[in-house]
C-alpha atoms as an extended CHARMM CRD file, in Angstrom:
* protein
*
       144  EXT
         1         1  MET       CA             -5.7710000000       -5.7560000000        0.6750000000  PROA      1               0.0000000000
         2         2  THR       CA             -4.9970000000       -8.6880000000        2.9620000000  PROA      2               0.0000000000
         3         3  PRO       CA             -2.0380000000       -9.2930000000        5.2890000000  PROA      3               0.0000000000
         4         4  SER       CA             -0.4570000000      -11.4410000000        2.5390000000  PROA      4               0.0000000000
         5         5  GLY       CA             -0.9640000000       -8.8040000000       -0.1770000000  PROA      5               0.0000000000
         6         6  PRO       CA             -3.5790000000       -7.6390000000       -2.6700000000  PROA      6               0.0000000000
         7         7  VAL       CA             -6.4360000000       -9.8490000000       -3.8350000000  PROA      7               0.0000000000
         8         8  GLY       CA             -8.9870000000       -9.1890000000       -6.5330000000  PROA      8               0.0000000000
         9         9  PHE       CA            -11.3780000000      -10.6120000000       -9.0910000000  PROA      9               0.0000000000
        10        10  THR       CA            -13.3420000000       -9.5620000000      -12.1550000000  PROA      10              0.0000000000
        11        11  CYS       CA            -16.8490000000       -8.7350000000      -10.9780000000  PROA      11              0.0000000000
        12        12  GLN       CA            -19.8240000000       -9.5500000000      -13.1860000000  PROA      12              0.0000000000
        13        13  ALA       CA            -22.1360000000       -6.8940000000      -11.7880000000  PROA      13              0.0000000000
        14        14  PHE       CA            -21.3240000000       -3.4410000000      -10.4390000000  PROA      14              0.0000000000
        15        15  SER       CA            -23.4970000000       -0.3400000000      -10.1530000000  PROA      15              0.0000000000
        16        16  ALA       CA            -23.9120000000        2.9820000000       -8.4150000000  PROA      16              0.0000000000
        17        17  LEU       CA            -26.5130000000        2.5630000000       -5.6900000000  PROA      17              0.0000000000
        18        18  SER       CA            -26.9470000000        5.9390000000       -3.9750000000  PROA      18              0.0000000000
        19        19  LEU       CA            -25.6560000000        9.4970000000       -4.2760000000  PROA      19              0.0000000000
        20        20  SER       CA            -26.6140000000       10.4880000000       -0.7340000000  PROA      20              0.0000000000
        21        21  PRO       CA            -24.9530000000        8.7730000000        0.9790000000  PROA      21              0.0000000000
        22        22  PRO       CA            -22.5760000000        7.6940000000       -1.8150000000  PROA      22              0.0000000000
        23        23  GLN       CA            -22.8540000000        3.9120000000       -2.1260000000  PROA      23              0.0000000000
        24        24  VAL       CA            -22.1660000000        1.2170000000       -4.7050000000  PROA      24              0.0000000000
        25        25  LEU       CA            -23.4580000000       -2.2710000000       -5.2620000000  PROA      25              0.0000000000
        26        26  LEU       CA            -21.4890000000       -5.2400000000       -6.5440000000  PROA      26              0.0000000000
        27        27  CYS       CA            -22.3360000000       -8.9020000000       -6.9110000000  PROA      27              0.0000000000
        28        28  PRO       CA            -19.5610000000      -11.4800000000       -6.5240000000  PROA      28              0.0000000000
        29        29  GLY       CA            -20.4520000000      -15.0980000000       -7.3050000000  PROA      29              0.0000000000
        30        30  ARG       CA            -21.3450000000      -17.1780000000       -4.2600000000  PROA      30              0.0000000000
        31        31  THR       CA            -18.6290000000      -19.6820000000       -5.2270000000  PROA      31              0.0000000000
        32        32  SER       CA            -15.9210000000      -16.9880000000       -5.2810000000  PROA      32              0.0000000000
        33        33  THR       CA            -12.8980000000      -17.9540000000       -3.2130000000  PROA      33              0.0000000000
        34        34  THR       CA            -11.6000000000      -14.3670000000       -3.3310000000  PROA      34              0.0000000000
        35        35  TRP       CA            -14.6370000000      -12.5490000000       -1.9370000000  PROA      35              0.0000000000
        36        36  PRO       CA            -14.2640000000      -14.0720000000        1.5760000000  PROA      36              0.0000000000
        37        37  ALA       CA            -10.7500000000      -12.5750000000        1.8310000000  PROA      37              0.0000000000
        38        38  ILE       CA            -12.0610000000       -9.1610000000        0.7500000000  PROA      38              0.0000000000
        39        39  ARG       CA            -14.9920000000       -9.4620000000        3.1620000000  PROA      39              0.0000000000
        40        40  SER       CA            -12.5680000000      -10.1530000000        6.0210000000  PROA      40              0.0000000000
        41        41  ALA       CA            -10.5910000000       -7.0160000000        5.1460000000  PROA      41              0.0000000000
        42        42  GLY       CA            -13.7710000000       -4.9290000000        5.4580000000  PROA      42              0.0000000000
        43        43  SER       CA            -12.9140000000       -2.6380000000        2.5550000000  PROA      43              0.0000000000
        44        44  PHE       CA            -12.3510000000       -2.8910000000       -1.1780000000  PROA      44              0.0000000000
        45        45  CYS       CA            -11.4440000000       -0.8320000000       -4.2110000000  PROA      45              0.0000000000
        46        46  VAL       CA            -13.4250000000       -1.1830000000       -7.4270000000  PROA      46              0.0000000000
        47        47  ASN       CA            -11.1230000000       -0.6410000000      -10.4060000000  PROA      47              0.0000000000
        48        48  VAL       CA            -13.0920000000        0.3100000000      -13.5240000000  PROA      48              0.0000000000
        49        49  LEU       CA            -10.8490000000       -1.0100000000      -16.2800000000  PROA      49              0.0000000000
        50        50  ALA       CA            -10.1240000000        1.1150000000      -19.3480000000  PROA      50              0.0000000000
        51        51  GLU       CA            -11.2690000000       -0.0700000000      -22.7700000000  PROA      51              0.0000000000
        52        52  ASP       CA             -7.7630000000       -1.3390000000      -23.6460000000  PROA      52              0.0000000000
        53        53  GLN       CA             -7.5180000000       -3.5390000000      -20.5130000000  PROA      53              0.0000000000
        54        54  ALA       CA             -9.4880000000       -6.6190000000      -21.6330000000  PROA      54              0.0000000000
        55        55  PRO       CA             -6.4790000000       -8.9200000000      -20.9960000000  PROA      55              0.0000000000
        56        56  LEU       CA             -6.3890000000       -7.6760000000      -17.4000000000  PROA      56              0.0000000000
        57        57  SER       CA            -10.1020000000       -8.4140000000      -17.0080000000  PROA      57              0.0000000000
        58        58  ASP       CA             -9.5290000000      -11.9340000000      -18.3350000000  PROA      58              0.0000000000
        59        59  ARG       CA             -6.5820000000      -12.4270000000      -15.9840000000  PROA      59              0.0000000000
        60        60  PHE       CA             -8.5830000000      -11.4440000000      -12.8890000000  PROA      60              0.0000000000
        61        61  ALA       CA            -11.5340000000      -13.6110000000      -14.0290000000  PROA      61              0.0000000000
        62        62  ARG       CA             -9.4700000000      -16.8290000000      -13.8980000000  PROA      62              0.0000000000
        63        63  ALA       CA             -9.4840000000      -18.9870000000      -10.7910000000  PROA      63              0.0000000000
        64        64  GLY       CA             -6.3720000000      -19.2280000000       -8.6860000000  PROA      64              0.0000000000
        65        65  GLY       CA             -3.8050000000      -16.8810000000       -7.2460000000  PROA      65              0.0000000000
        66        66  GLY       CA             -1.1160000000      -14.7370000000       -8.7820000000  PROA      66              0.0000000000
        67        67  ARG       CA             -3.4700000000      -12.2520000000      -10.3750000000  PROA      67              0.0000000000
        68        68  PHE       CA             -1.3250000000       -9.2970000000       -9.2930000000  PROA      68              0.0000000000
        69        69  GLU       CA              1.9970000000      -10.8190000000      -10.4270000000  PROA      69              0.0000000000
        70        70  GLY       CA              3.5490000000       -8.4870000000      -12.9900000000  PROA      70              0.0000000000
        71        71  VAL       CA              0.6140000000       -6.0580000000      -12.7700000000  PROA      71              0.0000000000
        72        72  GLU       CA              1.3890000000       -2.4080000000      -12.0060000000  PROA      72              0.0000000000
        73        73  TRP       CA             -0.5960000000       -0.9610000000       -9.1260000000  PROA      73              0.0000000000
        74        74  THR       CA             -0.3670000000        1.5730000000       -6.3260000000  PROA      74              0.0000000000
        75        75  CYS       CA             -2.1720000000        2.0330000000       -3.0320000000  PROA      75              0.0000000000
        76        76  SER       CA             -5.0470000000        4.4390000000       -2.6100000000  PROA      76              0.0000000000
        77        77  ALA       CA             -4.9550000000        6.8290000000        0.3440000000  PROA      77              0.0000000000
        78        78  GLY       CA             -6.8100000000        4.1100000000        2.2680000000  PROA      78              0.0000000000
        79        79  GLY       CA             -4.1980000000        1.4750000000        1.4090000000  PROA      79              0.0000000000
        80        80  LEU       CA             -6.2020000000       -0.3900000000       -1.2400000000  PROA      80              0.0000000000
        81        81  PRO       CA             -4.8900000000       -1.5450000000       -4.6400000000  PROA      81              0.0000000000
        82        82  VAL       CA             -5.5010000000        0.7760000000       -7.6090000000  PROA      82              0.0000000000
        83        83  LEU       CA             -4.4520000000       -0.7860000000      -10.9030000000  PROA      83              0.0000000000
        84        84  HSD       CA             -2.3470000000        1.2850000000      -13.2990000000  PROA      84              0.0000000000
        85        85  GLY       CA             -4.2390000000        2.7710000000      -16.2490000000  PROA      85              0.0000000000
        86        86  VAL       CA             -7.8060000000        2.2270000000      -15.0310000000  PROA      86              0.0000000000
        87        87  ALA       CA            -10.5900000000        4.5300000000      -16.1920000000  PROA      87              0.0000000000
        88        88  ALA       CA            -11.7110000000        5.0590000000      -12.5870000000  PROA      88              0.0000000000
        89        89  TRP       CA            -11.3910000000        3.6410000000       -9.0950000000  PROA      89              0.0000000000
        90        90  ILE       CA            -13.7440000000        3.6890000000       -6.1230000000  PROA      90              0.0000000000
        91        91  GLU       CA            -12.5070000000        2.9430000000       -2.5970000000  PROA      91              0.0000000000
        92        92  CYS       CA            -15.2590000000        1.5290000000       -0.3800000000  PROA      92              0.0000000000
        93        93  GLY       CA            -15.9920000000        0.2520000000        3.0880000000  PROA      93              0.0000000000
        94        94  LEU       CA            -18.1280000000       -2.8670000000        3.2930000000  PROA      94              0.0000000000
        95        95  ARG       CA            -21.6070000000       -1.8750000000        4.5360000000  PROA      95              0.0000000000
        96        96  SER       CA            -23.6920000000       -5.0530000000        4.1810000000  PROA      96              0.0000000000
        97        97  GLU       CA            -24.3210000000       -8.2480000000        2.2200000000  PROA      97              0.0000000000
        98        98  PHE       CA            -27.4820000000      -10.0210000000        1.1090000000  PROA      98              0.0000000000
        99        99  PRO       CA            -28.1120000000      -13.3530000000       -0.6450000000  PROA      99              0.0000000000
       100       100  GLY       CA            -28.9260000000      -12.9260000000       -4.3250000000  PROA      100             0.0000000000
       101       101  GLY       CA            -29.4350000000      -16.2700000000       -6.0340000000  PROA      101             0.0000000000
       102       102  ASP       CA            -26.0540000000      -17.5670000000       -7.1760000000  PROA      102             0.0000000000
       103       103  HSD       CA            -24.4280000000      -14.2510000000       -6.2130000000  PROA      103             0.0000000000
       104       104  THR       CA            -23.9620000000      -12.1760000000       -3.0760000000  PROA      104             0.0000000000
       105       105  ILE       CA            -25.2730000000       -8.6090000000       -3.1960000000  PROA      105             0.0000000000
       106       106  VAL       CA            -22.7170000000       -6.3150000000       -1.5670000000  PROA      106             0.0000000000
       107       107  ARG       CA            -23.3830000000       -2.7290000000       -0.5290000000  PROA      107             0.0000000000
       108       108  GLY       CA            -20.3360000000       -0.5120000000       -0.0720000000  PROA      108             0.0000000000
       109       109  ASP       CA            -19.9000000000        3.0050000000        1.2820000000  PROA      109             0.0000000000
       110       110  VAL       CA            -17.7820000000        5.1630000000       -1.0440000000  PROA      110             0.0000000000
       111       111  ARG       CA            -14.8220000000        6.7180000000        0.7920000000  PROA      111             0.0000000000
       112       112  ARG       CA            -12.6490000000        8.0380000000       -2.0520000000  PROA      112             0.0000000000
       113       113  LEU       CA            -12.6120000000        7.8790000000       -5.8280000000  PROA      113             0.0000000000
       114       114  GLY       CA            -10.6870000000        9.0130000000       -8.8430000000  PROA      114             0.0000000000
       115       115  ALA       CA            -10.8310000000        8.9460000000      -12.6380000000  PROA      115             0.0000000000
       116       116  THR       CA             -8.4580000000        9.2330000000      -15.5770000000  PROA      116             0.0000000000
       117       117  PRO       CA             -9.5390000000       12.1510000000      -17.7900000000  PROA      117             0.0000000000
       118       118  GLY       CA            -10.2970000000       11.1040000000      -21.3650000000  PROA      118             0.0000000000
       119       119  SER       CA            -10.3520000000        7.3910000000      -20.5150000000  PROA      119             0.0000000000
       120       120  HSD       CA            -13.2670000000        5.1690000000      -21.5400000000  PROA      120             0.0000000000
       121       121  PRO       CA            -14.4060000000        2.1370000000      -19.5160000000  PROA      121             0.0000000000
       122       122  LEU       CA            -14.1210000000       -1.4640000000      -20.6440000000  PROA      122             0.0000000000
       123       123  LEU       CA            -17.6080000000       -2.8740000000      -21.1980000000  PROA      123             0.0000000000
       124       124  TYR       CA            -18.7810000000       -6.4720000000      -21.4170000000  PROA      124             0.0000000000
       125       125  PHE       CA            -22.0920000000       -7.0280000000      -23.1960000000  PROA      125             0.0000000000
       126       126  ARG       CA            -23.6770000000      -10.1210000000      -24.7570000000  PROA      126             0.0000000000
       127       127  GLY       CA            -20.6570000000      -12.2910000000      -24.0690000000  PROA      127             0.0000000000
       128       128  GLN       CA            -17.9870000000      -10.0020000000      -25.4820000000  PROA      128             0.0000000000
       129       129  TYR       CA            -16.0030000000       -6.8760000000      -24.7620000000  PROA      129             0.0000000000
       130       130  THR       CA            -17.3090000000       -3.7570000000      -26.4350000000  PROA      130             0.0000000000
       131       131  ARG       CA            -16.8740000000        0.0210000000      -26.3980000000  PROA      131             0.0000000000
       132       132  ILE       CA            -19.0400000000        3.0370000000      -25.9650000000  PROA      132             0.0000000000
       133       133  ALA       CA            -19.9050000000        4.2480000000      -29.4520000000  PROA      133             0.0000000000
       134       134  GLU       CA            -19.1820000000        7.8920000000      -30.1770000000  PROA      134             0.0000000000
       135       135  PRO       CA            -22.3940000000        9.7410000000      -31.0330000000  PROA      135             0.0000000000
       136       136  THR       CA            -22.8790000000       10.6450000000      -34.6450000000  PROA      136             0.0000000000
       137       137  ALA       CA            -24.2980000000       14.0080000000      -35.5870000000  PROA      137             0.0000000000
       138       138  ASP       CA            -27.5860000000       13.5640000000      -37.4030000000  PROA      138             0.0000000000
       139       139  PRO       CA            -29.2280000000       16.9630000000      -37.9620000000  PROA      139             0.0000000000
       140       140  ASP       CA            -32.5240000000       15.2620000000      -38.8830000000  PROA      140             0.0000000000
       141       141  GLY       CA            -32.4440000000       12.6480000000      -36.1260000000  PROA      141             0.0000000000
       142       142  PRO       CA            -34.1480000000       12.7270000000      -32.7490000000  PROA      142             0.0000000000
       143       143  ASP       CA            -32.5500000000       14.4900000000      -29.8120000000  PROA      143             0.0000000000
       144       144  MET       CA            -31.1020000000       12.1120000000      -27.2350000000  PROA      144             0.0000000000
């Protein structure tokens, strides 16, 4: 959240980093024009999109402003944007940054989080959106 309103982008790499203390890692592109605004704010909210939100992912991946126009969202307890219908959200404070090739490696301290029960995350793999496959029962197959 900036003084002029919410900003955001589709992040190519995001991961849990630590359980104790709870931390996440994300990697915005070094050419991102949005990340500097988020960095200046000192905090961010990762919105894990639901599997039916591919158009929203595409929208936030495009360059330019207006990403939040017409998009439903609310503020987290910490005042950060949480998009409507996401599978989960993670509110973080910026801990540190490191160079990582053509990306910046960002470490964030988890402050608050939430999830939508029964929701599945949107996944991007091998250049396309995909879903988590439901396991099939195979009585003769190996245990997973």
